[in-house]
Coordinates of C-alpha atoms in Angstrom, one line a residue:
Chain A
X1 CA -5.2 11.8 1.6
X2 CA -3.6 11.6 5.0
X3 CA -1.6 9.0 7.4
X4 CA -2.3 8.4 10.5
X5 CA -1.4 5.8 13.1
X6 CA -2.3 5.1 16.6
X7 CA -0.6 2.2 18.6
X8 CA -0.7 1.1 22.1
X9 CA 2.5 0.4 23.6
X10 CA 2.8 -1.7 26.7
X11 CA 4.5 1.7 28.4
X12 CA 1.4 3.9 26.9
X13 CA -0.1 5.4 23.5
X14 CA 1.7 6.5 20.5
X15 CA -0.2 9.1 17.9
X16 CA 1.7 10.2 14.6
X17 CA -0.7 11.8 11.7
X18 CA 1.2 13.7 8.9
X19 CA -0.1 17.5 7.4
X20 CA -0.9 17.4 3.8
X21 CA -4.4 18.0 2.9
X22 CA -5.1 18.5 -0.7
X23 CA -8.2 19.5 -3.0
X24 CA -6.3 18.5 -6.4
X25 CA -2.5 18.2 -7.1
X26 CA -2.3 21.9 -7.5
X27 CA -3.9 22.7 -4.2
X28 CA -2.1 21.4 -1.5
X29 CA -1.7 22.5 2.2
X30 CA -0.7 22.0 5.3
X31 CA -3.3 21.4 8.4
X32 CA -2.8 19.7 11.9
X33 CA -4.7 16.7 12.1
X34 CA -4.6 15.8 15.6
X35 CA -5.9 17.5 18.2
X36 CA -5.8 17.1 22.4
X37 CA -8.3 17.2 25.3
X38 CA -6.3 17.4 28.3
X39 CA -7.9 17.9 32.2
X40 CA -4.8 17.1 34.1
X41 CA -5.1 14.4 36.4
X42 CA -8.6 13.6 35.2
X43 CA -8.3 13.1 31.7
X44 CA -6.4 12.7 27.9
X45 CA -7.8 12.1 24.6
X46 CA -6.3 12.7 21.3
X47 CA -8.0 12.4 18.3
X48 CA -6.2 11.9 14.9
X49 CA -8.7 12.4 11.9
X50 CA -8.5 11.5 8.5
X51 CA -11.0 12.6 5.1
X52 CA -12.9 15.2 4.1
X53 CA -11.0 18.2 5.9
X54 CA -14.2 20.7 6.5
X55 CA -15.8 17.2 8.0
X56 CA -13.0 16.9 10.3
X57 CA -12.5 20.5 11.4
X58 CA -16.4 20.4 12.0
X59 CA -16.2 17.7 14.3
X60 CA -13.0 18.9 16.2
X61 CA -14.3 22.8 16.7
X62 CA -18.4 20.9 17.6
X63 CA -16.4 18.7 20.2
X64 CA -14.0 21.7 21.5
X65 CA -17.4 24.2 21.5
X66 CA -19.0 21.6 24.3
X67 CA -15.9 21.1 26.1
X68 CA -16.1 25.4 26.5
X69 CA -19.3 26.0 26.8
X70 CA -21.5 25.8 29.9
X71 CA -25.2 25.6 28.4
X72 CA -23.6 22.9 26.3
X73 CA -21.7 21.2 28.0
X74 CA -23.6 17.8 28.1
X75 CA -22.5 15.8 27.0
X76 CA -19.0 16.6 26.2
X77 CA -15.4 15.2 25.9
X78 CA -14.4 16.7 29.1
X79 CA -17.4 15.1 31.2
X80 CA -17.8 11.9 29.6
X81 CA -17.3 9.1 32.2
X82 CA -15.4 6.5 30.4
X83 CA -13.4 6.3 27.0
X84 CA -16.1 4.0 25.0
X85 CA -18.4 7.0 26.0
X86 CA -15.8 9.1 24.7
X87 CA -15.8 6.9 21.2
X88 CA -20.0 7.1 21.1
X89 CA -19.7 11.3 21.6
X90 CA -17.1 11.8 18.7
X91 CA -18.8 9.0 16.3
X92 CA -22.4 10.4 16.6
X93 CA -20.9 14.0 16.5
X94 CA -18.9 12.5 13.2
X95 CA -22.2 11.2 11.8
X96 CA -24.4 14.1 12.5
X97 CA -21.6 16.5 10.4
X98 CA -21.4 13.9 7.3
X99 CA -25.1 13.9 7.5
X100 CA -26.0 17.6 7.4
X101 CA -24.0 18.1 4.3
X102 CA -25.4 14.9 3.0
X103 CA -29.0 16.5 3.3
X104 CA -27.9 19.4 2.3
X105 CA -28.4 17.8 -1.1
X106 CA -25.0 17.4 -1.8
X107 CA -23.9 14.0 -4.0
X108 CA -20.8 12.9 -3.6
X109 CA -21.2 9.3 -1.6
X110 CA -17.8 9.9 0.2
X111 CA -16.9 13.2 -0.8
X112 CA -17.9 13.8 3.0
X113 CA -16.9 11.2 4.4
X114 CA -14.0 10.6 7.5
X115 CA -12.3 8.0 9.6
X116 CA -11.1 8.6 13.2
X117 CA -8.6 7.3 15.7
X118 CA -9.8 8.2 19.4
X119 CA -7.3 7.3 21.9
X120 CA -6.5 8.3 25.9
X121 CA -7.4 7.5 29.2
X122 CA -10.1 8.7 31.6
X123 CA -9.6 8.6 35.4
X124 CA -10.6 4.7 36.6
X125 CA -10.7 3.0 33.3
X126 CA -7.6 2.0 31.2
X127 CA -6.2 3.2 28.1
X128 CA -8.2 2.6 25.2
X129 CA -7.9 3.2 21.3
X130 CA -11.0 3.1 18.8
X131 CA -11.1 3.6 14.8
X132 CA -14.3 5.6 14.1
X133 CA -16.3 4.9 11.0
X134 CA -18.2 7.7 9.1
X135 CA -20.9 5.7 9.7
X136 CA -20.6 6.0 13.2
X137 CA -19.4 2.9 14.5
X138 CA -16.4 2.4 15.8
X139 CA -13.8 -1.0 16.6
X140 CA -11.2 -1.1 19.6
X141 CA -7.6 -1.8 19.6
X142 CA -6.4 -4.7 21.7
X143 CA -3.7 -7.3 21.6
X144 CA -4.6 -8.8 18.4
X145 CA -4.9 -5.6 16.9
X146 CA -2.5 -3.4 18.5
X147 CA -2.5 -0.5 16.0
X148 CA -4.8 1.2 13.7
X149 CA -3.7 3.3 10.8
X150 CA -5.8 5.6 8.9
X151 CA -6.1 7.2 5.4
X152 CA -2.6 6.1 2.8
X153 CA -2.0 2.9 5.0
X154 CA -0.4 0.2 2.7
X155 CA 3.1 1.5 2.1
X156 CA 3.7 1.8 5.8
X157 CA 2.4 -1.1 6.7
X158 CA 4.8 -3.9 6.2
X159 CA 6.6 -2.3 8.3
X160 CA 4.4 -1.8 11.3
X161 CA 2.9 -5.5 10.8
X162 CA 7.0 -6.6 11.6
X163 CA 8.5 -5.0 13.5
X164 CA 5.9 -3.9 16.1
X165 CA 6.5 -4.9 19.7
X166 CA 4.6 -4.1 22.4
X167 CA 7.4 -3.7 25.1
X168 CA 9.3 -0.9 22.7
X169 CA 10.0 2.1 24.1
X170 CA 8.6 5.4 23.4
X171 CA 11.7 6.5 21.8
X172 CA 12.2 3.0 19.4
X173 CA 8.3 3.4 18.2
X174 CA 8.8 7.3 17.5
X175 CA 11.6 5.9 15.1
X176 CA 9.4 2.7 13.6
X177 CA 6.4 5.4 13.0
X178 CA 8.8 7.6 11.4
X179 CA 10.2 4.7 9.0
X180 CA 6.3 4.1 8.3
X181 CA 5.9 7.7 7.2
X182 CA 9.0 8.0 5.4
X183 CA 7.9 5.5 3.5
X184 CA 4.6 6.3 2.4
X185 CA 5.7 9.8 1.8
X186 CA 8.1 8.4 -0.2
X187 CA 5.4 6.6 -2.3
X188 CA 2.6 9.2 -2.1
X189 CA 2.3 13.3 -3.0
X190 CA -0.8 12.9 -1.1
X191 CA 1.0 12.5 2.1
X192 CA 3.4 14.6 3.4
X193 CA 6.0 16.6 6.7
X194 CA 6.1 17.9 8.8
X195 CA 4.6 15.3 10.8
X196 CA 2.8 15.7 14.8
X197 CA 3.2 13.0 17.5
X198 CA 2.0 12.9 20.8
X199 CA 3.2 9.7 23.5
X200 CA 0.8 9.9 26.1
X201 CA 2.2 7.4 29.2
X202 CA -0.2 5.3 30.8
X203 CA -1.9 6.3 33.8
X204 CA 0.2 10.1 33.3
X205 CA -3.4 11.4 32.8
X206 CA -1.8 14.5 31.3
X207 CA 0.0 15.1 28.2
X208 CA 3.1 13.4 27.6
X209 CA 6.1 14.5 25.3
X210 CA 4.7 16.1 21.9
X211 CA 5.5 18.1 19.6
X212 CA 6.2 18.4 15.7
X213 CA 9.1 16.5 13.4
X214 CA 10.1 18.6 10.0
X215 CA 10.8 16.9 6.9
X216 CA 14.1 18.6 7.3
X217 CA 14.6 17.8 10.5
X218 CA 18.3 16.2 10.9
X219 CA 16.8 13.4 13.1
X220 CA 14.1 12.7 10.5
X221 CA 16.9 12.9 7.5
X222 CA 19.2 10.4 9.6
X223 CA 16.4 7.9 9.5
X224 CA 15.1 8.6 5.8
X225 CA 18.6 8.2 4.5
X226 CA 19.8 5.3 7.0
X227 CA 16.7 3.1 6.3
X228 CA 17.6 2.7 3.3
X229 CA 20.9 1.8 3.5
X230 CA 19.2 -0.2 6.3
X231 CA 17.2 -2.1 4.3
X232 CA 20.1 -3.5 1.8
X233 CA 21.9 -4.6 4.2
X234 CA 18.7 -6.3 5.3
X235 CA 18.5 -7.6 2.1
X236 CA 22.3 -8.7 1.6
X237 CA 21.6 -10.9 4.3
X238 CA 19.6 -13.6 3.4
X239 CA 20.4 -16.2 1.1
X240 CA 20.1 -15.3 -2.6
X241 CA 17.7 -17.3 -4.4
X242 CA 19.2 -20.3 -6.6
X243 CA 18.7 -21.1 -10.0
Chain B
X1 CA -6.9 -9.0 -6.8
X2 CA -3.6 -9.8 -7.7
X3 CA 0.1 -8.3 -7.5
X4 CA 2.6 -9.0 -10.6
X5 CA 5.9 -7.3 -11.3
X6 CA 8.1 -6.6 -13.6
X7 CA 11.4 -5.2 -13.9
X8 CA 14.5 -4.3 -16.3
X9 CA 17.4 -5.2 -15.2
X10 CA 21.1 -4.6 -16.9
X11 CA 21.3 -8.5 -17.2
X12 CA 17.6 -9.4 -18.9
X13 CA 14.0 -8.9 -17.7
X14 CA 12.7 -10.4 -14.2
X15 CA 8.6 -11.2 -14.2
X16 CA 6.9 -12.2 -11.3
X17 CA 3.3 -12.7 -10.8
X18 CA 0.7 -14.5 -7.8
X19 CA -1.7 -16.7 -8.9
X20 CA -5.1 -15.9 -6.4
X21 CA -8.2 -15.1 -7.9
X22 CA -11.1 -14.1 -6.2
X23 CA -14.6 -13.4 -7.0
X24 CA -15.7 -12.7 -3.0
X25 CA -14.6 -13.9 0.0
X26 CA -15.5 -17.2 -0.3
X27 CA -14.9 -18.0 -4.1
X28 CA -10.9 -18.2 -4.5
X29 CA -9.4 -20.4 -7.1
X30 CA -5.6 -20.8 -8.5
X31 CA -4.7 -19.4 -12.0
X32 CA -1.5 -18.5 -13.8
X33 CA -1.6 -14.8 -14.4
X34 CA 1.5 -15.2 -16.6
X35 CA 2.0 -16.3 -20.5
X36 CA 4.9 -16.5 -22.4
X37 CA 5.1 -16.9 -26.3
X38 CA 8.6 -18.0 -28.2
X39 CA 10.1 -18.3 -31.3
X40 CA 13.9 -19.4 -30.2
X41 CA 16.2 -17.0 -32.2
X42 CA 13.9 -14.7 -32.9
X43 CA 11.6 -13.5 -30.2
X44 CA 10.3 -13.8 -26.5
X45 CA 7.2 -12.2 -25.3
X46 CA 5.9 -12.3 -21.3
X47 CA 2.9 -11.3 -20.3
X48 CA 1.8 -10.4 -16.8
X49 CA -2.4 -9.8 -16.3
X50 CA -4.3 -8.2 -13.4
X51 CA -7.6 -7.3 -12.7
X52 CA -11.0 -9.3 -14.2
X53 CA -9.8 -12.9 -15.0
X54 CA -12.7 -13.7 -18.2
X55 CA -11.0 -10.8 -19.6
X56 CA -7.7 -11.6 -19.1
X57 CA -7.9 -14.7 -20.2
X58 CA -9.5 -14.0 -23.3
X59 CA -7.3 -11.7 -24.1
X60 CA -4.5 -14.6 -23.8
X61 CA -6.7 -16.7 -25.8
X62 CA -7.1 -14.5 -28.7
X63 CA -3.6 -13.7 -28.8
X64 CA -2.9 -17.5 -28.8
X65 CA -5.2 -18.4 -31.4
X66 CA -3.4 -15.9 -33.5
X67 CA -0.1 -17.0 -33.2
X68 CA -1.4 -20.2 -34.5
X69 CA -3.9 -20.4 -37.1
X70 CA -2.9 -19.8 -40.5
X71 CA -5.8 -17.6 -41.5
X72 CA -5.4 -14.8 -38.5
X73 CA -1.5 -15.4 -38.5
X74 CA -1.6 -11.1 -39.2
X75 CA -1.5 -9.4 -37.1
X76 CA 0.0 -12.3 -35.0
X77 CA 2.4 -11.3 -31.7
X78 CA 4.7 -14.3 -33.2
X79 CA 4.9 -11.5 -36.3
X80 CA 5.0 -8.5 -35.2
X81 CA 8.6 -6.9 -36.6
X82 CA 9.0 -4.8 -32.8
X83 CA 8.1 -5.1 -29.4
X84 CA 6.2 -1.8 -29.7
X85 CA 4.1 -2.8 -32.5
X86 CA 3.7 -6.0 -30.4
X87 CA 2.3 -3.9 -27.4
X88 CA 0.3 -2.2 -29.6
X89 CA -1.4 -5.7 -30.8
X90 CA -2.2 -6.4 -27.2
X91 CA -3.4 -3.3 -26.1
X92 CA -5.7 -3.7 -29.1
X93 CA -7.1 -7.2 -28.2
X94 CA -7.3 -5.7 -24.6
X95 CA -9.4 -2.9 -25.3
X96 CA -11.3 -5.0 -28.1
X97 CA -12.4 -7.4 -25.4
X98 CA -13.6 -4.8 -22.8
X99 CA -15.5 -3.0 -25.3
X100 CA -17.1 -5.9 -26.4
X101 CA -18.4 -7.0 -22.7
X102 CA -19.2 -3.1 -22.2
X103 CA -21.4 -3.4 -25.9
X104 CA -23.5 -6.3 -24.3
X105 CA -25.4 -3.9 -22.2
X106 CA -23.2 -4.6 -18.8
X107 CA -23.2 -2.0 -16.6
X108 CA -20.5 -2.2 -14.2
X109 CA -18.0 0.9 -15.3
X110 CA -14.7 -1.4 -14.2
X111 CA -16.0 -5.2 -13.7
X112 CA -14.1 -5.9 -17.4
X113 CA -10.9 -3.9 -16.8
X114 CA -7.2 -5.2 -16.8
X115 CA -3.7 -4.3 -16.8
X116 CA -1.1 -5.7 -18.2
X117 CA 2.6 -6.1 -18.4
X118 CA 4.3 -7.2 -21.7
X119 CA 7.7 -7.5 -21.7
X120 CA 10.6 -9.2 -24.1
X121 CA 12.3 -9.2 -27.0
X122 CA 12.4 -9.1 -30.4
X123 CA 15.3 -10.0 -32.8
X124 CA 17.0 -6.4 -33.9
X125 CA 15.6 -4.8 -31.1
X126 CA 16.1 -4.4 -27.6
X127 CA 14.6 -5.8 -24.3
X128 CA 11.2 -3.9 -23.6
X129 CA 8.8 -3.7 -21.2
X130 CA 5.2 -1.9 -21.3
X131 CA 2.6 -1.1 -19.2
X132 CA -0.6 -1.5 -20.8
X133 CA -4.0 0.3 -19.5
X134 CA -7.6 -1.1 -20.0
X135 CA -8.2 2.4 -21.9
X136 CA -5.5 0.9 -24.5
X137 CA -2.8 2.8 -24.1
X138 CA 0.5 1.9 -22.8
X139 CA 3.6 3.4 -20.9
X140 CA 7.1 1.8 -21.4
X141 CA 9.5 1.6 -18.6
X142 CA 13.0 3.2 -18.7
X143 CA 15.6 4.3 -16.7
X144 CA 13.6 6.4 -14.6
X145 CA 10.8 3.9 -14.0
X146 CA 12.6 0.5 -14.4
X147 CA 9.5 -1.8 -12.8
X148 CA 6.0 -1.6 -13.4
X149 CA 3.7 -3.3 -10.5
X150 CA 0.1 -3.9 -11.1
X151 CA -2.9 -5.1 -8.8
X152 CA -2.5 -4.9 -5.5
X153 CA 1.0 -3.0 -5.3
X154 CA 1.0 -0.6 -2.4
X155 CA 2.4 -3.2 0.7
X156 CA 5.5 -4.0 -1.8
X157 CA 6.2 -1.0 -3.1
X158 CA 8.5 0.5 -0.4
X159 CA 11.2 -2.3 -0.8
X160 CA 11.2 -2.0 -4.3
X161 CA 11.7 1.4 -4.4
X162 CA 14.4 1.4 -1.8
X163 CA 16.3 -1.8 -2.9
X164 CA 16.2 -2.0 -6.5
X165 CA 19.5 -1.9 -8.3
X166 CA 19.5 -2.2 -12.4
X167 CA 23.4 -4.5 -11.6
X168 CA 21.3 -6.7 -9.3
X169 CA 21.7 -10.4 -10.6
X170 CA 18.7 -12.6 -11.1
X171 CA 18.5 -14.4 -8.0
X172 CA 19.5 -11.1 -6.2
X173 CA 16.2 -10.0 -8.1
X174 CA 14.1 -12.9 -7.3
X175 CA 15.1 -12.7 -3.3
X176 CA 14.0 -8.8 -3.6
X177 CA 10.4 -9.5 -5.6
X178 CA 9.9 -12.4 -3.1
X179 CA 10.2 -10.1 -0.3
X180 CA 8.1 -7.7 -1.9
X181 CA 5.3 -10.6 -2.7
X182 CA 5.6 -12.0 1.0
X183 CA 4.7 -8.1 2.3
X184 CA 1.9 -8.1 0.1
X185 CA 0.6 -11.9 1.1
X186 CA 0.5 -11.0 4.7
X187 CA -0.8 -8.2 4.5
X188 CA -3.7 -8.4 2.0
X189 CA -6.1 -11.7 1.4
X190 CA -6.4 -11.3 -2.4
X191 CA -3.0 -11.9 -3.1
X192 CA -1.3 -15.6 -2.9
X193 CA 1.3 -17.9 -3.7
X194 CA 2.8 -19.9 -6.1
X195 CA 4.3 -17.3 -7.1
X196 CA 5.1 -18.0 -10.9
X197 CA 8.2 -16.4 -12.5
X198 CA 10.9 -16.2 -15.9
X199 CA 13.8 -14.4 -16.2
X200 CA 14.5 -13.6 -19.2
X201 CA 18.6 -12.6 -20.7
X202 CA 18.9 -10.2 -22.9
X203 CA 19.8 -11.2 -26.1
X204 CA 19.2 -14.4 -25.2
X205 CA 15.9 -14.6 -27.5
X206 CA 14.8 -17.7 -25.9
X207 CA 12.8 -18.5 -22.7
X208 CA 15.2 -18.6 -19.6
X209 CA 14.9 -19.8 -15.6
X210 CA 11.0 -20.1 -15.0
X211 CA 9.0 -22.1 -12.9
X212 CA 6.7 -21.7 -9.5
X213 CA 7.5 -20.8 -6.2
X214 CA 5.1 -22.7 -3.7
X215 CA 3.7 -21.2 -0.3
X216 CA 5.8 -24.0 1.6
X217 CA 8.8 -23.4 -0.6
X218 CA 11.4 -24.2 1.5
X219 CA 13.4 -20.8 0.4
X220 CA 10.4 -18.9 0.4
X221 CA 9.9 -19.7 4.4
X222 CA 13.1 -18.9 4.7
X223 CA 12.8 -15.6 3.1
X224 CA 9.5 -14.9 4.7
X225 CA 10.9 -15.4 8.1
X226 CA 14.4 -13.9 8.1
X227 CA 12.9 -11.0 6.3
X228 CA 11.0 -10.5 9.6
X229 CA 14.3 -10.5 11.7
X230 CA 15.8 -8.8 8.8
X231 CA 13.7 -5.3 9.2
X232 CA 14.5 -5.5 12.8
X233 CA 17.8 -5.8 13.0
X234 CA 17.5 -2.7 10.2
X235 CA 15.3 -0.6 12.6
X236 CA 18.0 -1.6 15.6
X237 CA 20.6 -0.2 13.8
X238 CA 18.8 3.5 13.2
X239 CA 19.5 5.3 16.2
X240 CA 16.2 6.0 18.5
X241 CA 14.8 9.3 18.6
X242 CA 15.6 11.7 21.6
X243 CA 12.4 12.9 23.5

């Protein structure tokens, strides 16, 4: 399994996906699962990917390959005029990996399968954020639906669902995201730290603050240890039920 | 779906359980998912039930019938000497009832399955509570693992784990699982109030508080809606993360 989260913030676009990818409980490691396009001043898309790990990697490194490449390079991520073009390059890309191993005469109905979160900004558009299907469709974030989460979403989603805001600050949704994935870690060996963010700032068209946050990380303890605490107190204040 | 809990506490044993069924979108109905058998002095059995409802409900039913005809009265959960030997009875009629359905040709690997929840207490024994697979087999909680969740249980998980405290008192209990069943309801359609409950003292060895908390309880709204302001006042009070 995996987490991943995507959210659009009225200041820009918030990415957070942990590491842990496991084949079996005994077989567990640790793989970046979000990846950036940047052509400053022209361009930013991340892409956080969730599933079948060979599925994703495939799609990535056939996406990075025709960004590189001249022979190749249409269409690709770095020529594509607008972000829903963007969304149709990595969904049919996403499809035409699943299906290859799928005729390959392999069985397993999902064993191939992944879910995407595309987000960025391409010169003269706005901001946009899709979920990508493994079937090759894809949905858009908006104001109803400011956030999209993929892979081990339920126990971090309570959270999300309350306290999410659109005006927060970069800084305030780095710390909600990180109660989300404490969490679900908490909840889940199938999630795990360190975990990679990336706050891309509207109309920046280059690569905002990212970086990495360990799970030892004394920020990321503070938080793990406070929230709970946190959340007594939370508790402790409203009424008690009466009997 | 459905989301029950139940938990051990130091004072006596706290049940909770939704009452939404489902079969589709479009075909939801209101049932009780809980049951409770007493013999005052001697013994008080709850039981919690998710997954398919013919099952469930048959399982309750020969159970009942049991504790009440002359001829069956052995084994009978109102004879039973302990509370293992009573899990053992229902996990028996569980699996009895599933195999049946599964002997009738149907296909469908989990369409019949349950999970179940029996907790109480029998004169000269302690309070106990059991988890109890469709497979027949059953886990009892302890120390370690004092609450057992079934059906839908990820969203209220989180709170559970963070905020649980065996010295709690019951309506300290009852505000936490009513938190927990809010996070669930708004996040997930299958899952809906009343919310039906008993809280059982130890040693008490009769049936204690019970009854049904409504979607428009005034306490529950008020619970659903501070809890809101509750988790962000929390997140406030974690310091923000430093870009």
């Amino acid at each position: 399994m995996t987490y991943c989260v995507g959210m659009m913030l009225d200041a820009g676009l918030v990415f957070m996906s942990d590491t842990r990818t496991n084949a079996g409980l005994d077989n567990i490691s640790t793989f970046k699962k979000m990846t950036t396009w940047e052509h400053k001043g022209d361009r930013v898309l991340t892409l956080l990917s969730s599933g079948n790990l060979a599925t994703t990697q495939a799609v990535v490194s056939l996406l990075d390959e025709r960004t590189k490449s001249r022979e190749e390079r249409e269409p690709s991520l770095l020529a594509v005029p607008s972000m829903f073009q963007a969304a149709r390059l990595v969904a049919d890309t996403l499809r035409e990996v699943i299906d290859e191993h799928r005729e390959a005469g392999q069985q397993a109905d999902s064993a191939f399968q992944a879910t995407l979160i595309l987000g960025g900004q391409i010169a003269g558009g706005p901001p946009r954020m899709f979920l990508i299907y493994p079937e090759g469709n894809f949905i858009e974030a908006g104001r109803d639906t400011p956030f999209f989460q993929v892979g081990e979403t339920k126990y971090g989603r309570p959270i999300l669902v309350r306290a999410y805001d659109p005006k927060m600050s970069f800084e305030t949704a780095m710390k909600l995201l990180l109660v989300s994935f404490d969490s679900t870690v908490k909840a889940n060996l199938s999630v795990g730290a360190p975990f990679d963010f990336h706050l891309y700032e509207n109309d920046s068209l280059c690569i905002g603050p990212n970086g990495r946050v360990e799970g030892d990380d004394a920020y990321f303890q503070t938080i793990a240890k406070g929230w709970g605490d946190a959340l007594k107190e939370a508790l402790d204040s409203l009424p008690d039920f009466h009997l």
